Coordinates of C-alpha atoms in Angstrom, one line a residue:
Chain O
M1 CA -19.2 -42.6 -9.8
N2 CA -20.5 -40.1 -12.4
K3 CA -18.4 -37.3 -10.9
I4 CA -15.2 -39.4 -11.0
L5 CA -15.9 -40.3 -14.6
E6 CA -16.5 -36.7 -15.6
S7 CA -13.3 -35.6 -13.8
T8 CA -11.3 -38.3 -15.6
I9 CA -12.6 -37.1 -19.0
V10 CA -11.7 -33.5 -18.2
L11 CA -8.2 -34.6 -17.1
L12 CA -7.8 -36.6 -20.3
I13 CA -8.7 -33.6 -22.4
V14 CA -6.3 -31.3 -20.5
A15 CA -3.5 -34.0 -20.7
A16 CA -3.9 -34.2 -24.4
I17 CA -3.8 -30.3 -24.8
T18 CA -0.7 -30.2 -22.5
L19 CA 1.1 -32.9 -24.6
V20 CA 0.7 -30.6 -27.6
G21 CA 2.0 -27.6 -25.8
N22 CA 4.8 -29.6 -24.3
R23 CA 5.8 -30.7 -27.8
I24 CA 5.7 -27.1 -29.3
G25 CA 7.2 -25.2 -26.4
W26 CA 9.7 -27.7 -24.9
G27 CA 10.4 -30.2 -27.7
F28 CA 9.4 -33.3 -25.9
G29 CA 7.7 -35.6 -28.4
I30 CA 4.1 -36.7 -27.6
A31 CA 5.0 -40.4 -27.4
E32 CA 8.1 -39.6 -25.3
A33 CA 6.0 -37.6 -22.8
L34 CA 3.1 -40.1 -22.8
P35 CA 4.3 -42.4 -19.9
G36 CA 5.0 -39.4 -17.6
M37 CA 1.6 -37.9 -18.4
A38 CA -0.1 -41.3 -17.7
V39 CA 1.6 -41.3 -14.3
L40 CA 0.4 -37.8 -13.5
L41 CA -3.1 -38.7 -14.6
G42 CA -3.1 -41.9 -12.5
I43 CA -2.0 -39.8 -9.5
C44 CA -4.9 -37.3 -10.0
I45 CA -7.5 -40.1 -10.3
L46 CA -6.2 -41.8 -7.2
G47 CA -6.4 -38.5 -5.4
I48 CA -10.0 -38.0 -6.5
L49 CA -10.8 -41.6 -5.4
A50 CA -9.2 -41.1 -2.0
N51 CA -11.1 -37.8 -1.5
T52 CA -14.4 -39.6 -2.4
Y53 CA -14.0 -43.0 -0.7
V54 CA -11.2 -42.8 1.9
Y55 CA -11.5 -39.5 3.8
K56 CA -12.6 -36.1 2.7
L57 CA -9.4 -34.1 2.7
P58 CA -8.8 -31.6 -0.1
T59 CA -7.9 -33.5 -3.3
V60 CA -4.9 -31.3 -3.8
L61 CA -3.3 -32.6 -0.7
Y62 CA -3.8 -36.2 -1.8
V63 CA -2.4 -35.5 -5.3
I64 CA 0.7 -33.7 -4.1
T65 CA 1.4 -36.4 -1.5
F66 CA 0.9 -39.3 -4.0
G67 CA 3.2 -37.5 -6.5
M68 CA 5.9 -37.2 -3.8
V69 CA 5.6 -40.8 -2.6
V70 CA 5.9 -42.4 -6.1
T71 CA 9.1 -40.4 -6.8
M72 CA 10.7 -40.7 -3.4
P73 CA 14.1 -42.5 -3.3
G74 CA 13.7 -46.0 -2.0
V75 CA 10.2 -46.4 -3.3
P76 CA 10.1 -49.2 -5.9
G77 CA 10.0 -47.7 -9.4
S78 CA 10.6 -44.1 -8.2
E79 CA 13.5 -43.5 -10.5
T80 CA 11.5 -44.7 -13.5
F81 CA 8.5 -42.5 -12.6
A82 CA 10.8 -39.5 -12.0
A83 CA 12.5 -40.0 -15.4
W84 CA 9.1 -40.3 -17.1
V85 CA 7.5 -37.2 -15.6
S86 CA 10.6 -35.1 -16.3
K87 CA 9.5 -35.3 -19.9
V88 CA 6.4 -33.3 -19.0
N89 CA 7.7 -29.8 -18.5
F90 CA 6.5 -28.1 -15.4
L91 CA 5.6 -24.8 -17.2
A92 CA 3.9 -26.7 -20.0
L93 CA 1.3 -27.7 -17.4
T94 CA 0.6 -24.1 -16.4
T95 CA -0.4 -22.9 -19.9
P96 CA -3.7 -24.8 -20.4
I97 CA -4.8 -23.8 -16.8
L98 CA -4.3 -20.2 -17.6
A99 CA -6.0 -20.6 -21.0
Y100 CA -9.2 -22.0 -19.4
A101 CA -8.9 -19.3 -16.7
G102 CA -8.4 -16.6 -19.3
V103 CA -11.4 -17.6 -21.3
G104 CA -13.5 -17.7 -18.1
I105 CA -12.3 -14.4 -16.8
G106 CA -14.5 -12.4 -19.2
K107 CA -17.5 -13.4 -17.1
D108 CA -16.0 -11.8 -14.0
L109 CA -14.6 -8.7 -15.7
P110 CA -17.2 -6.3 -14.3
A111 CA -16.5 -7.7 -10.8
L112 CA -12.8 -7.6 -11.4
K113 CA -13.0 -4.1 -12.6
Q114 CA -14.6 -3.1 -9.4
T115 CA -12.0 -4.8 -7.1
G116 CA -9.3 -4.7 -9.7
W117 CA -7.0 -1.9 -8.6
R118 CA -7.4 -2.9 -4.9
I119 CA -6.4 -6.5 -5.7
V120 CA -3.3 -5.1 -7.5
V121 CA -2.3 -3.1 -4.3
V122 CA -3.0 -6.1 -2.1
S123 CA -0.9 -8.3 -4.4
L124 CA 2.1 -6.1 -4.0
F125 CA 1.8 -6.1 -0.2
V126 CA 1.3 -9.9 -0.2
M127 CA 4.4 -10.5 -2.2
A128 CA 6.5 -8.0 -0.2
G129 CA 5.2 -9.4 3.1
T130 CA 6.0 -13.0 2.2
Y131 CA 9.5 -12.2 0.8
V132 CA 10.7 -9.9 3.6
G133 CA 9.1 -12.0 6.3
S134 CA 10.8 -15.2 5.1
A135 CA 14.1 -13.5 4.5
A136 CA 14.2 -12.1 8.0
I137 CA 13.5 -15.5 9.6
A138 CA 16.0 -17.3 7.4
H139 CA 18.6 -14.6 8.2
V140 CA 18.1 -14.9 12.0
V141 CA 18.1 -18.7 12.0
L142 CA 21.2 -19.0 9.7
K143 CA 23.0 -16.6 12.0
S144 CA 22.1 -18.5 15.1
L145 CA 23.2 -21.8 13.4
G146 CA 26.6 -20.1 12.6
E147 CA 26.1 -20.6 8.9
I148 CA 26.6 -17.0 7.9
Chain A
M1 CA -20.0 -30.1 -15.3
L2 CA -21.2 -32.4 -18.1
D3 CA -22.2 -29.5 -20.3
A4 CA -18.8 -27.9 -19.8
I5 CA -17.1 -31.2 -20.9
K6 CA -19.3 -31.4 -24.0
N7 CA -18.4 -27.8 -25.0
V8 CA -16.0 -28.8 -27.7
K9 CA -15.5 -25.2 -28.7
I10 CA -13.9 -24.3 -25.4
H11 CA -11.4 -27.2 -25.6
L12 CA -10.5 -26.3 -29.2
I13 CA -10.0 -22.6 -28.2
V14 CA -7.8 -23.6 -25.3
L15 CA -5.8 -25.9 -27.6
I16 CA -5.2 -23.1 -30.0
L17 CA -4.3 -20.7 -27.2
V18 CA -1.8 -23.2 -25.8
A19 CA -0.2 -24.0 -29.2
A20 CA 0.1 -20.3 -30.0
S21 CA 1.5 -19.3 -26.6
E22 CA 4.0 -22.2 -26.5
A23 CA 5.1 -21.3 -30.1
I24 CA 5.9 -17.7 -28.9
G25 CA 7.9 -19.2 -26.0
I26 CA 9.7 -17.4 -23.1
L27 CA 10.7 -13.8 -23.7
K28 CA 13.3 -12.0 -21.5
F29 CA 14.0 -8.3 -21.2
K30 CA 16.5 -6.6 -19.0
V31 CA 15.0 -3.9 -16.8
G32 CA 17.4 -2.0 -14.7
P33 CA 19.1 -4.4 -12.3
G34 CA 16.4 -7.0 -12.8
M35 CA 15.0 -9.1 -15.6
L36 CA 11.5 -9.1 -16.9
V37 CA 10.5 -12.7 -18.0
L38 CA 7.3 -13.3 -19.9
L39 CA 6.0 -16.9 -19.9
P40 CA 3.6 -18.7 -22.3
M41 CA 1.0 -18.9 -19.6
L42 CA 0.8 -15.1 -19.6
Y43 CA 0.0 -14.9 -23.3
A44 CA -2.7 -17.6 -22.8
V45 CA -4.5 -15.8 -20.0
F46 CA -4.1 -12.4 -21.8
I47 CA -5.5 -13.6 -25.2
G48 CA -8.2 -15.6 -23.4
T49 CA -9.4 -12.6 -21.6
F50 CA -10.0 -10.7 -24.9
L51 CA -12.2 -13.5 -26.4
G52 CA -15.2 -12.5 -24.4
P53 CA -18.4 -10.6 -25.6
K54 CA -16.9 -7.3 -24.6
F55 CA -14.0 -7.6 -27.0
L56 CA -13.6 -10.2 -29.8
K57 CA -17.0 -11.9 -29.2
V58 CA -15.5 -15.4 -29.9
V59 CA -17.0 -16.9 -26.7
K60 CA -20.4 -16.3 -25.1
D61 CA -21.4 -16.0 -21.4
K62 CA -22.3 -19.7 -21.4
D63 CA -18.8 -20.7 -22.7
M64 CA -17.1 -18.5 -20.1
G65 CA -19.1 -20.2 -17.4
H66 CA -18.1 -23.6 -18.7
A67 CA -14.4 -22.6 -18.9
S68 CA -14.3 -21.3 -15.3
A69 CA -16.0 -24.5 -14.1
L70 CA -13.1 -26.5 -15.4
V71 CA -10.2 -24.5 -14.0
S72 CA -10.0 -26.2 -10.6
L73 CA -9.8 -29.7 -12.2
T74 CA -7.2 -28.6 -14.7
L75 CA -4.9 -27.6 -11.8
M76 CA -4.7 -31.2 -10.5
L77 CA -2.2 -32.4 -13.2
L78 CA 0.1 -29.6 -12.2
M79 CA -0.3 -30.5 -8.5
A80 CA 0.7 -34.1 -9.3
R81 CA 3.8 -32.7 -11.0
Y82 CA 4.6 -30.6 -7.9
G83 CA 4.7 -33.7 -5.8
T84 CA 7.1 -35.3 -8.3
L85 CA 9.4 -32.3 -8.0
V86 CA 9.6 -32.8 -4.2
G87 CA 9.9 -36.6 -4.1
P88 CA 13.4 -37.1 -5.6
K89 CA 14.8 -34.5 -3.3
F90 CA 12.9 -35.5 -0.2
F91 CA 15.9 -36.7 1.9
E92 CA 18.2 -33.8 0.9
I93 CA 15.5 -31.4 2.0
L94 CA 15.1 -33.2 5.3
K95 CA 18.9 -32.6 5.8
A96 CA 18.8 -29.0 4.6
G97 CA 18.2 -27.8 8.1
P98 CA 15.9 -25.9 10.3
A99 CA 16.4 -22.5 8.6
L100 CA 14.8 -23.9 5.5
V101 CA 11.7 -25.1 7.4
L102 CA 11.4 -22.1 9.8
Q103 CA 11.6 -19.5 7.0
E104 CA 8.3 -20.9 5.7
F105 CA 6.6 -19.2 8.7
G106 CA 7.6 -15.9 7.1
N107 CA 4.8 -16.6 4.7
L108 CA 2.4 -15.9 7.6
G109 CA 3.7 -12.3 7.3
T110 CA 1.5 -12.3 4.2
L111 CA -1.8 -12.5 6.0
L112 CA -0.8 -10.3 8.9
I113 CA -0.1 -7.5 6.5
G114 CA -2.4 -8.4 3.6
I115 CA -5.7 -9.0 5.4
P116 CA -5.8 -5.6 7.2
I117 CA -4.7 -3.8 4.0
A118 CA -7.3 -5.6 1.9
M119 CA -10.1 -4.8 4.3
F120 CA -8.9 -1.2 4.7
L121 CA -9.3 -1.0 0.9
G122 CA -12.9 -2.2 1.2
L123 CA -12.6 -5.8 0.2
K124 CA -14.7 -8.3 2.2
R125 CA -14.5 -12.1 1.8
E126 CA -12.2 -11.5 -1.1
A127 CA -9.6 -10.5 1.4
V128 CA -9.4 -14.0 2.8
G129 CA -8.8 -15.5 -0.6
A130 CA -6.4 -12.8 -1.7
A131 CA -4.2 -12.5 1.4
H132 CA -4.2 -15.8 3.2
S133 CA -1.1 -16.7 1.2
I134 CA 0.9 -15.6 -1.8
A135 CA -1.8 -17.3 -4.0
R136 CA 0.2 -19.7 -6.1
E137 CA -1.2 -22.8 -7.7
P138 CA -1.6 -25.0 -4.6
N139 CA -3.4 -22.1 -2.8
V140 CA -5.7 -21.5 -5.8
A141 CA -6.5 -25.2 -5.8
L142 CA -7.1 -25.2 -2.1
I143 CA -9.5 -22.2 -2.2
G144 CA -11.2 -23.7 -5.2
D145 CA -11.7 -27.0 -3.2
I146 CA -13.1 -25.2 -0.1
Y147 CA -15.0 -22.2 -1.3
G148 CA -15.2 -22.7 -5.1
L149 CA -13.5 -20.4 -7.5
D150 CA -16.8 -18.6 -8.3
S151 CA -17.1 -17.4 -4.7
A152 CA -15.8 -14.1 -3.3
E153 CA -12.8 -15.9 -1.8
G154 CA -12.2 -17.5 -5.2
R155 CA -12.2 -14.1 -6.9
G156 CA -9.7 -12.8 -4.4
V157 CA -7.3 -15.7 -4.8
M158 CA -7.5 -15.6 -8.6
G159 CA -6.9 -11.8 -8.6
V160 CA -3.7 -12.1 -6.6
Y161 CA -2.7 -15.2 -8.6
I162 CA -3.0 -13.3 -11.9
C163 CA -1.3 -10.2 -10.5
G164 CA 1.5 -12.5 -9.2
T165 CA 1.7 -14.2 -12.6
V166 CA 1.9 -10.8 -14.4
F167 CA 4.1 -8.8 -12.0
G168 CA 5.5 -11.5 -9.7
T169 CA 8.6 -12.4 -11.7
I170 CA 9.7 -8.8 -12.2
F171 CA 8.7 -7.9 -8.6
F172 CA 10.8 -10.7 -7.1
G173 CA 13.7 -10.2 -9.4
L174 CA 13.8 -6.5 -8.5
A175 CA 13.0 -7.0 -4.8
A176 CA 16.0 -9.3 -4.5
S177 CA 18.3 -6.8 -6.2
F178 CA 17.1 -3.9 -4.1
L179 CA 17.2 -5.8 -0.8
S180 CA 20.8 -6.9 -1.6
I181 CA 21.7 -3.3 -2.1
L182 CA 20.3 -2.5 1.4
N183 CA 22.7 -5.1 2.8
V184 CA 20.3 -6.1 5.7
F185 CA 19.9 -9.7 4.8
H186 CA 22.5 -12.3 3.9
P187 CA 22.2 -13.5 0.2
Y188 CA 21.5 -17.0 1.5
A189 CA 18.6 -15.7 3.5
L190 CA 17.3 -13.9 0.4
A191 CA 17.7 -17.1 -1.7
M192 CA 15.8 -19.2 0.9
A193 CA 13.0 -16.7 1.0
S194 CA 12.6 -16.9 -2.8
G195 CA 10.9 -20.3 -2.4
V196 CA 7.3 -19.1 -2.2
G197 CA 5.9 -21.9 -4.3
S198 CA 6.2 -20.3 -7.8
A199 CA 9.0 -21.7 -10.0
S200 CA 9.2 -18.5 -12.0
M201 CA 9.4 -16.1 -9.0
M202 CA 12.1 -18.3 -7.5
T203 CA 14.0 -18.4 -10.8
A204 CA 13.8 -14.6 -11.1
T205 CA 15.1 -14.1 -7.5
V206 CA 17.9 -16.7 -7.8
G207 CA 18.8 -15.4 -11.2
S208 CA 19.3 -11.8 -9.9
L209 CA 21.1 -13.0 -6.8
S210 CA 23.5 -15.2 -8.7
A211 CA 24.3 -12.4 -11.0
I212 CA 25.1 -10.1 -8.0
Y213 CA 27.0 -12.7 -6.0
P214 CA 28.7 -15.0 -8.6
E215 CA 31.0 -16.5 -6.0
M216 CA 28.0 -17.8 -4.0
A217 CA 25.9 -18.7 -7.0
D218 CA 25.9 -22.5 -6.4
K219 CA 24.7 -22.3 -2.9
I220 CA 22.2 -19.6 -3.7
Q221 CA 20.6 -21.8 -6.4
A222 CA 20.6 -24.9 -4.1
F223 CA 18.8 -23.0 -1.4
G224 CA 16.3 -21.4 -3.7
V225 CA 15.3 -24.7 -5.3
A226 CA 15.2 -26.6 -2.0
S227 CA 13.1 -23.9 -0.4
N228 CA 10.7 -23.7 -3.4
T229 CA 10.3 -27.5 -3.5
L230 CA 9.6 -27.5 0.2
S231 CA 6.9 -24.8 -0.2
G232 CA 5.4 -26.8 -3.0
L233 CA 4.7 -29.6 -0.4
D234 CA 4.3 -27.9 3.0
G235 CA 2.8 -24.8 1.5
V236 CA -0.5 -26.5 1.1
Y237 CA -0.5 -28.0 4.6
M238 CA 0.5 -24.7 6.0
S239 CA -2.2 -22.8 4.2
M240 CA -4.9 -25.3 5.1
L241 CA -3.9 -25.9 8.8
I242 CA -2.5 -22.5 9.8
A243 CA -2.9 -19.7 7.4
L244 CA -6.5 -20.1 6.3
P245 CA -7.9 -20.5 9.8
L246 CA -5.8 -17.6 11.0
S247 CA -7.0 -15.5 8.1
N248 CA -10.6 -16.2 8.9
K249 CA -10.1 -15.3 12.6
L250 CA -8.3 -12.1 11.7
Y251 CA -11.0 -11.3 9.2
N252 CA -13.8 -11.8 11.7
F253 CA -11.9 -9.7 14.3
L254 CA -11.3 -6.8 11.9
Y255 CA -14.9 -7.0 10.6
R256 CA -16.3 -6.5 14.1
L257 CA -13.8 -3.7 14.6
K258 CA -14.7 -2.0 11.3
F259 CA -18.5 -2.4 11.3
G260 CA -19.1 -2.8 15.0
K261 CA -21.0 -6.1 14.5
P262 CA -20.1 -9.7 14.0
V263 CA -19.9 -11.2 10.5
E264 CA -23.4 -12.4 9.4
A265 CA -23.5 -16.0 8.6

């Protein structure tokens, strides 16, 4: 119970910070974005509850699935929920995450320095591998479907 | 965790970082055939890094520990938003065809190339975090859930995540331009492949491709968005069920090959 309460408090703090960023960067008023943020918060808390009490799958999986279900056409209220969350800009949610991560990085700077350049090289191969691999498969399948 | 929550200083610093970064907004620069796009999240991580004891001395070791402890939870709101990006388009995506689904398996190319290279460069468990996927938000959240972001795997995934955030947009924008010059893949295939789970990488790719093939721009954009939305959903299942187990197997195999003994528990 304690853990769930703590998580909820953290999410509330991040939500408040996001609402400020969402106002400054994307022009959505705080009151205007509040219902959407409340929906997102509710989804997160449900996800944490499901992970704790239902079955121990990664919380991320629950959270993404719940977010999808509540906005899926045909689900009662889905259009309202989709309209509300559209007032919370997608990129506005990324800025606080990276701010916390950035403040925390200092702790790992020595370790990052050590693996740093290698991680950069790996990143380039990772990005190229994903892109070329996916493009090749898409090309072959589209060709065999007669789409191109 | 409780100490981290009570650390008001951290939350205030983050609030200031967010407000300042969002006030600067998105900056775009033309670079050769591609476009360099700088997003507020980049300024936030960049300024944040310099607040530590080594540089500006605004935060202490204790504060940095608290901030990192909170990162995996802060990701959850974004994950919820991801779900709501997929939901409204769910049935369109179902119809969008096998090509869209099958190209997702191209993401496995990441680990087949990435893990050997990472280990060749001398990385250990970092390799699994770094190269099991392209390390976007759902993958960071997944690794955080399973290993914790303080672990070797966590450092790996965060490293690639940050590199992707810094270089990803320009890399994908330029890669799309260069691959289109080579004329090996159809523009639609290049558009579908842009959906790697990062909105900014997809936007960069689709942006470059639409500029190169204006007569196909509508379909290029539709494929890019659908593919990215799909990755946002199945990317996490794919990582958990296929890519991560496969990465661990490959890691154990290569470890034995390199050091002549099995991985110690």
